[in-house]
Short mmCIF file of C-alpha atoms and ligand atoms in Angstrom, two decimals:
data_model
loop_
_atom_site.label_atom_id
_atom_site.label_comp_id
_atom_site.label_asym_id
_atom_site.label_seq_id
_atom_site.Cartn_x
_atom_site.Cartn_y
_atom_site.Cartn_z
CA UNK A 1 82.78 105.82 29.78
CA UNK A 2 85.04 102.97 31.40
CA UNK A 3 84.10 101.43 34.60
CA UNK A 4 87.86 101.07 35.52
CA UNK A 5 88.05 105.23 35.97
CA UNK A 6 85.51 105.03 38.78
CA UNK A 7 86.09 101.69 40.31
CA UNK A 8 89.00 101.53 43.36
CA UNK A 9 90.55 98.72 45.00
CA UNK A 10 88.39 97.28 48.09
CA UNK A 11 91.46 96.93 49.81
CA UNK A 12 93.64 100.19 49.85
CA UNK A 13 91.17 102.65 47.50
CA UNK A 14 93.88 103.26 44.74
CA UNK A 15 93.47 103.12 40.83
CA UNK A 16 92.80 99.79 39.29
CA UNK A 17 94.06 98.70 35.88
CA UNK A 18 93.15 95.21 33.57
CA UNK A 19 95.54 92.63 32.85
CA UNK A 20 93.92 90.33 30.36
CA UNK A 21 91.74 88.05 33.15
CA UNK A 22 92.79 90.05 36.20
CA UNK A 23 92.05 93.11 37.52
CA UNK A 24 95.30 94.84 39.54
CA UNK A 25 95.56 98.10 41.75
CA UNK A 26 98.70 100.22 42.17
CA UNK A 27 99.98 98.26 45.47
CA UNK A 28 99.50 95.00 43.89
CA UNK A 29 96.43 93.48 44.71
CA UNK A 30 94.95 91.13 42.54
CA UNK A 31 90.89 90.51 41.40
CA UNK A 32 89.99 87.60 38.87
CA UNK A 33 87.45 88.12 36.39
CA UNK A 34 84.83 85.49 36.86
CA UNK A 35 83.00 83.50 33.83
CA UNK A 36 80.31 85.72 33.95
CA UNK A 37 81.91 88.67 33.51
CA UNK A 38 82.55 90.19 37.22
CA UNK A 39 85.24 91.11 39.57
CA UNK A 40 84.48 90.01 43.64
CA UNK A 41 85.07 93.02 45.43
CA UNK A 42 84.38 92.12 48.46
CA UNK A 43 87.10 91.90 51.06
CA UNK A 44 87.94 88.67 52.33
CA UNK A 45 85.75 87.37 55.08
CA UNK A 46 83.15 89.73 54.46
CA UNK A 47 81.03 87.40 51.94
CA UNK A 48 77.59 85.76 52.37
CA UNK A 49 78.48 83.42 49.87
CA UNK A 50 78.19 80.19 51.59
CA UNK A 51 74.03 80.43 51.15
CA UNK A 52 72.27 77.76 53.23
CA UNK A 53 69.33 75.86 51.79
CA UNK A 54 66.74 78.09 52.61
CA UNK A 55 68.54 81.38 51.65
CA UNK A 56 69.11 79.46 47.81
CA UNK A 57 64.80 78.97 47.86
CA UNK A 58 64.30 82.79 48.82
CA UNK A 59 66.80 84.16 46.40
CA UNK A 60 65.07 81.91 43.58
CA UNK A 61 61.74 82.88 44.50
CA UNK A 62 62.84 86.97 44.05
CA UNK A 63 64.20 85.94 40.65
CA UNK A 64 61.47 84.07 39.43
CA UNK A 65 58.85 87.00 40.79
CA UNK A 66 60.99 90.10 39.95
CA UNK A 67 60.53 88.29 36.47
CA UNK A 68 57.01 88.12 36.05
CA UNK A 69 57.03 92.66 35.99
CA UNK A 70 54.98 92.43 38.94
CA UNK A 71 57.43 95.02 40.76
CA UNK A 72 57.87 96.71 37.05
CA UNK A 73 56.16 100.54 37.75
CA UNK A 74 58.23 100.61 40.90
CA UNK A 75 61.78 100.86 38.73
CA UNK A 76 60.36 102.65 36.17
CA UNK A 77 58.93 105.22 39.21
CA UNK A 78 62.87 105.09 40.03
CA UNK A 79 63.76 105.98 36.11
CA UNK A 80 61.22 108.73 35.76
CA UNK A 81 62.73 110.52 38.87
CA UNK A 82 66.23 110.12 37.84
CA UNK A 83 65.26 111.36 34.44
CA UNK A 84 63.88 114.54 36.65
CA UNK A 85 66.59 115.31 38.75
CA UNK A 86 69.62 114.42 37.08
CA UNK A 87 71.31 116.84 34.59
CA UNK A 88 71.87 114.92 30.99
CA UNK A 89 74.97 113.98 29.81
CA UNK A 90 77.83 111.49 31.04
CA UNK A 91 75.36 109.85 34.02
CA UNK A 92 76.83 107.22 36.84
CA UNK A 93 74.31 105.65 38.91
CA UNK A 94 75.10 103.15 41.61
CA UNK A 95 72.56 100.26 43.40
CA UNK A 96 73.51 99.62 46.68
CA UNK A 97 72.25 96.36 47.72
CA UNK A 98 71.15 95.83 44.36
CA UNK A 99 70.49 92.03 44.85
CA UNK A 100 70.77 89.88 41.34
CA UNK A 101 69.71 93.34 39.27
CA UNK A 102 66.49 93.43 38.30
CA UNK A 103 65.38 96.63 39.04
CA UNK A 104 68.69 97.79 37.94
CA UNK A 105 68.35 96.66 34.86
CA UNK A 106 64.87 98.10 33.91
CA UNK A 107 65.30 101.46 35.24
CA UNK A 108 69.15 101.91 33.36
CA UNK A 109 67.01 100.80 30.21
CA UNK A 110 64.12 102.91 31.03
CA UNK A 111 66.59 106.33 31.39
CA UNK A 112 67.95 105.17 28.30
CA UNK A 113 65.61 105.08 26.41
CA UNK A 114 64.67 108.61 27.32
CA UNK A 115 68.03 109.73 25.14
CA UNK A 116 70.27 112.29 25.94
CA UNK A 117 72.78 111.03 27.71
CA UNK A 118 75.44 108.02 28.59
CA UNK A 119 74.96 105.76 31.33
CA UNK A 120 77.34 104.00 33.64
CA UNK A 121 75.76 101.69 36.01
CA UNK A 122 77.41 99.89 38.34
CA UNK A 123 75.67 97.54 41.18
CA UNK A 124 76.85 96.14 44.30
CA UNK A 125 75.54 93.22 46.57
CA UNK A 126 77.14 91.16 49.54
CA UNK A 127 75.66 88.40 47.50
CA UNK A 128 78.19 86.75 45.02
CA UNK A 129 75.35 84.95 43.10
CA UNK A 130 73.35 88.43 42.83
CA UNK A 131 76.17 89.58 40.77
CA UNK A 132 76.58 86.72 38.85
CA UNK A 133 72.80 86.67 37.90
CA UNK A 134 72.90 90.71 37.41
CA UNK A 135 75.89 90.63 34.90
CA UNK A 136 74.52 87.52 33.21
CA UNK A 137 71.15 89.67 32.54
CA UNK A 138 72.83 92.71 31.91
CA UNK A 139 74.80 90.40 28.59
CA UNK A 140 71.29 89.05 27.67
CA UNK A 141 70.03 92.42 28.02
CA UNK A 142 72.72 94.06 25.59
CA UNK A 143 74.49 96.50 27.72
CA UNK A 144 76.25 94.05 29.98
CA UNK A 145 79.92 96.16 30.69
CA UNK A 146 83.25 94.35 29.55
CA UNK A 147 85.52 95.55 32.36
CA UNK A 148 87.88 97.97 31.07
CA UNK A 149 86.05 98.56 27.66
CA UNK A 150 84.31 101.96 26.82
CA UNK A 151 80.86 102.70 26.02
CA UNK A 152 77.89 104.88 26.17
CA UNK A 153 75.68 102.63 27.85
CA UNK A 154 77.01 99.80 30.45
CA UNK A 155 75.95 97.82 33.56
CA UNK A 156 77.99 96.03 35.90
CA UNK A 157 77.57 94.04 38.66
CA UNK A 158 79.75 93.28 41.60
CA UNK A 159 80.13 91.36 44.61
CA UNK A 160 80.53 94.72 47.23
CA UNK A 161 80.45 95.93 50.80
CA UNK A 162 77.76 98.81 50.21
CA UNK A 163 79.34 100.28 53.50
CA UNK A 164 82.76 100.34 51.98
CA UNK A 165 82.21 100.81 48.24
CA UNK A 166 85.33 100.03 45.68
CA UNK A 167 84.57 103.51 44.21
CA UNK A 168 86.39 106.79 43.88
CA UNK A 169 85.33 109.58 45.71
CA UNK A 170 82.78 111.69 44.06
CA UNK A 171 82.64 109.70 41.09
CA UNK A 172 78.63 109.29 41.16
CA UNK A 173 76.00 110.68 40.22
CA UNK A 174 73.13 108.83 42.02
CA UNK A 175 73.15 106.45 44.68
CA UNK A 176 70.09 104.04 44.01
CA UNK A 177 68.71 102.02 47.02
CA UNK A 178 66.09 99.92 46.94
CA UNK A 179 64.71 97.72 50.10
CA UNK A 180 68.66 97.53 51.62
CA UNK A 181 70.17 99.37 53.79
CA UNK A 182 71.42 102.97 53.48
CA UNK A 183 74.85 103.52 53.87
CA UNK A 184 74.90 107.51 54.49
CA UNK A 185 78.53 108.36 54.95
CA UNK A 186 79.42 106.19 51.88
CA UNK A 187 77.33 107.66 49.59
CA UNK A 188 78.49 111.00 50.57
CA UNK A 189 81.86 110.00 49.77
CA UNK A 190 81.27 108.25 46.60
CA UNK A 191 78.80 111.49 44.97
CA UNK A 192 79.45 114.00 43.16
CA UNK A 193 78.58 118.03 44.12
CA UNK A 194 75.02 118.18 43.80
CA UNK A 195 74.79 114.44 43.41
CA UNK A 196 71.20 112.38 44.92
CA UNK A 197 70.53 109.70 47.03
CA UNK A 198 67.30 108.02 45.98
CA UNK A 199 65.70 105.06 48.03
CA UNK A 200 62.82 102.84 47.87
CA UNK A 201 61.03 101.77 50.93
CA UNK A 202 57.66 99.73 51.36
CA UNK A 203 54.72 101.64 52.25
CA UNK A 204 52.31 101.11 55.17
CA UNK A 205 49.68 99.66 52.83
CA UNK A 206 52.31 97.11 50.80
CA UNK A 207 50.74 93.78 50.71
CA UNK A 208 48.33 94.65 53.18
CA UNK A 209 45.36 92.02 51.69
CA UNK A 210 48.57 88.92 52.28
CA UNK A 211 49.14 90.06 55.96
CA UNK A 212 45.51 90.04 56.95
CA UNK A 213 45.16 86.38 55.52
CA UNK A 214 48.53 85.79 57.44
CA UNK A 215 47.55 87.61 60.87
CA UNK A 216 51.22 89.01 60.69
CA UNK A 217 52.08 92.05 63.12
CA UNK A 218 54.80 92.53 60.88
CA UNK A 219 54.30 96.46 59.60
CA UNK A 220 55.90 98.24 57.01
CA UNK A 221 56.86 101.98 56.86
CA UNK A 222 55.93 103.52 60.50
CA UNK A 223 58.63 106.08 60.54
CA UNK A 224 60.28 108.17 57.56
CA UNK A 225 64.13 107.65 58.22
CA UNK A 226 66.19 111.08 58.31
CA UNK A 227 69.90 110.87 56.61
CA UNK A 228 72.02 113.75 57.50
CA UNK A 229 74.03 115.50 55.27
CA UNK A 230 71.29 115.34 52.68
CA UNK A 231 67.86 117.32 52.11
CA UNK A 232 64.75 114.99 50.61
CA UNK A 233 63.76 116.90 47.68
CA UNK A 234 61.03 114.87 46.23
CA UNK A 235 59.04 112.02 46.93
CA UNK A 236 56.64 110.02 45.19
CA UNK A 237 53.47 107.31 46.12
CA UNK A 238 54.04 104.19 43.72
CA UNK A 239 50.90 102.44 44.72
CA UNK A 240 48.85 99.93 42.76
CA UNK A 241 47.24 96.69 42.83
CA UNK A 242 48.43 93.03 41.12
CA UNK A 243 46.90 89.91 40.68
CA UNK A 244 48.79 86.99 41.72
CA UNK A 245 47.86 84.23 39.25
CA UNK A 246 48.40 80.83 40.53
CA UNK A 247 49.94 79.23 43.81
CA UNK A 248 53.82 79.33 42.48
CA UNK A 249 53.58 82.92 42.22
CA UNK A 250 51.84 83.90 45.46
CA UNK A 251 54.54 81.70 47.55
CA UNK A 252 57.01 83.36 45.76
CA UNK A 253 56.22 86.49 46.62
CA UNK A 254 55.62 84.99 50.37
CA UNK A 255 59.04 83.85 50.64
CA UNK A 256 60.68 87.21 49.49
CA UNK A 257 58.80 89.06 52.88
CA UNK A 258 59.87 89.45 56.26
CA UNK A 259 56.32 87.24 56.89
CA UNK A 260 57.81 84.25 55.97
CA UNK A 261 59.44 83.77 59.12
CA UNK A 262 56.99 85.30 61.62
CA UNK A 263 53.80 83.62 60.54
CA UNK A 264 51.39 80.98 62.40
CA UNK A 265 51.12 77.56 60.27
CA UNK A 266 47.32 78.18 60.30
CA UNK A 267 48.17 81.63 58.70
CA UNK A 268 50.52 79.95 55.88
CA UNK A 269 47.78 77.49 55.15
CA UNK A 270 45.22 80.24 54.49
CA UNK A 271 47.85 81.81 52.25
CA UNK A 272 49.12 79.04 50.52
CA UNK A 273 45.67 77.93 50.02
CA UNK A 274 44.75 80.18 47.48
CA UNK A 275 44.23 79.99 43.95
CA UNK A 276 45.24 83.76 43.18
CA UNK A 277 45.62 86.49 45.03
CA UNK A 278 44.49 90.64 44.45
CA UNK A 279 47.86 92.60 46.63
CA UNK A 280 48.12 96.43 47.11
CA UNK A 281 52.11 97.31 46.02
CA UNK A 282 53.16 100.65 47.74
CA UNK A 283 56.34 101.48 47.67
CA UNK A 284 57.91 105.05 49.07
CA UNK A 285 60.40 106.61 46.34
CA UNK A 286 62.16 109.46 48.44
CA UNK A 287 64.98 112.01 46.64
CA UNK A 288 67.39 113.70 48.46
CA UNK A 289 70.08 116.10 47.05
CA UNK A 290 73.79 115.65 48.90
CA UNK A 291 74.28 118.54 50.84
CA UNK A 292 72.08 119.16 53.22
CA UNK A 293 72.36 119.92 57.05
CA UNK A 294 75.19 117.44 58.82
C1 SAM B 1 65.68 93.08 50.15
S1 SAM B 1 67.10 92.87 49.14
C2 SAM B 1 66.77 94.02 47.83
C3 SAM B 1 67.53 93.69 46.57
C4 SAM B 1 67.24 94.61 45.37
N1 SAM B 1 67.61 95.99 45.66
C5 SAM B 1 65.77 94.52 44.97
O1 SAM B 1 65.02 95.46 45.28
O2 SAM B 1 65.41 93.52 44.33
C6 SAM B 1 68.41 93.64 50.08
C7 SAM B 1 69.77 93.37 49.47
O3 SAM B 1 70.74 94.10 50.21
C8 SAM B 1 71.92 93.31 50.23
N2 SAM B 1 72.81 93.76 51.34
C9 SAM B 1 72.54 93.80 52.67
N3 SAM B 1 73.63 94.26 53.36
C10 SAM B 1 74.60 94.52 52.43
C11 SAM B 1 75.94 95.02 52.50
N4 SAM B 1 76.51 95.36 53.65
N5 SAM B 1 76.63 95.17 51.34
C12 SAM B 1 76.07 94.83 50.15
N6 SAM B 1 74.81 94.36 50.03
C13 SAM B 1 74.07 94.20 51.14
C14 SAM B 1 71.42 91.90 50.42
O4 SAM B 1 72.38 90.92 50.03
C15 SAM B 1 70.17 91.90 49.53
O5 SAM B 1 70.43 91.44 48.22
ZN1 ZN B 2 94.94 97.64 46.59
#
């Protein structure tokens, strides 16, 4: 597969071709490839890329916890389903918010290794650094894509607007989203007949033992989101508990929820105040199959 027959230009949809270090469409817009290996797809003005302080802290603390596996039985929950549900042979999957690719990366791997098919992934973030970091992995990793060069198994990362994807219509075979939003309409147009949508949402119980140290009313999961035009065909419980090791790692994990902006000092101080910490993960895997009542 070739990640050039899928993608489209962000600006007018048509065919895009490879010129050496640029990437052009048919009405003559141009896309440089970056260092790392990506194209910005995202249309002008529509970036988050100038990241204040803070945001630069958060998005470091994901990386750094993503890496420790702590989040690990939650992609490879998303692997075994698309193992399930997806016919083998010439697979496209697409992340849709897919931040800087971590999950991404383990559950492509993880459906590899299962055999029996080729694999196209492509991801897409608002965040130009999560692409950087995704296609940088995806090299280290061994399946990192070269734009415009075949193969049977290839991830690629791009700076997107998951509400306006640079893809062809019906060119996918799952839409992947993980804790982002869910574009609906888009992923209708972008999957194929009989294509899924598969999401990943927090659970009421996730990281229920941090918010009662924090006091947070900050709740997670209190109503099951309907998207029309498709019909949920499986779901699936990830739930199990980790062992935060030492300070670094619990105020990473911290600084990746929506509690690190609602919560009392005194709460913080009881958080940050531990030595390690047992946490519940539960995370809500829902499939639905494109197709069902608009
Ligand atoms: C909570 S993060 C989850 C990231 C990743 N899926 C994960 O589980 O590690 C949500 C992501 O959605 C991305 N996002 C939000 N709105 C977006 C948009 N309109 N287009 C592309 N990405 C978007 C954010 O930049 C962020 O990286
Ligand atoms: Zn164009």
């Amino acid at each position: 597969m070739n990640v050039l027959s899928i993608l489209r230009c962000p600006l007018c949809r048509s065919v895009l071709h490879r010129d050496d270090k640029t990437i052009l469409c048919e009405a003559g817009h141009c896309f440089d490839l970056a260092k790392e290996g990506y194209v910005n797809l995202l249309p002008p003005g529509k970036g988050k890329n100038a990241r204040t302080g803070d945001e630069k802290d958060m998005l470091r603390a994901r990386r750094e916890f993503l890496a420790g596996g702590y989040y690990a039985p939650v992609s490879d929950g998303i692997a075994s389903l698309l193992h399930a549900h997806l016919p083998a042979g010439e697979t496209v999957l697409c992340d849709s918010g897919c931040g800087e690719g971590w999950h991404t990366l383990r559950y492509t791997g993880r459906l590899a290794e299962q055999g029996g098919r080729e694999i196209l992934t492509v991801g897409f973030d608002a965040s130009k650094y999560g692409a950087a970091c995704g296609m940088k992995n995806a090299r280290r990793d061994g399946f990192g894509c070269e734009i415009g060069i075949d193969g049977d198994l290839l991830t690629c990362f791009f700076p997107g607007n998951l509400f306006s994807l640079p893809l062809a219509d019906h060119s996918v075979s799952a839409v992947i989203s993980m804790f982002a939003p869910v574009a609906v309409e888009e992923n209708l147009r972008v999957l194929r007949n009989g294509g899924i949508l598969l999401t990943a949402a927090s659970g009421k119980e996730h990281l229920r033992e941090m918010r009662e140290l924090l006091y947070t009313d900050v709740h997670y999961a209190e109503k099951e989101p309907v998207h029309p035009g498709f019909a949920k065909i499986a779901e699936e419980t990830v739930r199990y508990t980790v062992t935060l090791p030492d300070r670094d790692t619990i105020a990473n994990l911290f600084m990746m929820t929506p509690f690190y902006y609602k919560t009392t000092a005194e709460g913080r101080e009881k958080l940050l105040g531990r030595d390690t910490l047992t946490v519940t993960v539960e995370t809500e895997l829902r499939v639905y199959r494109e197709g069902g009542t608009v």
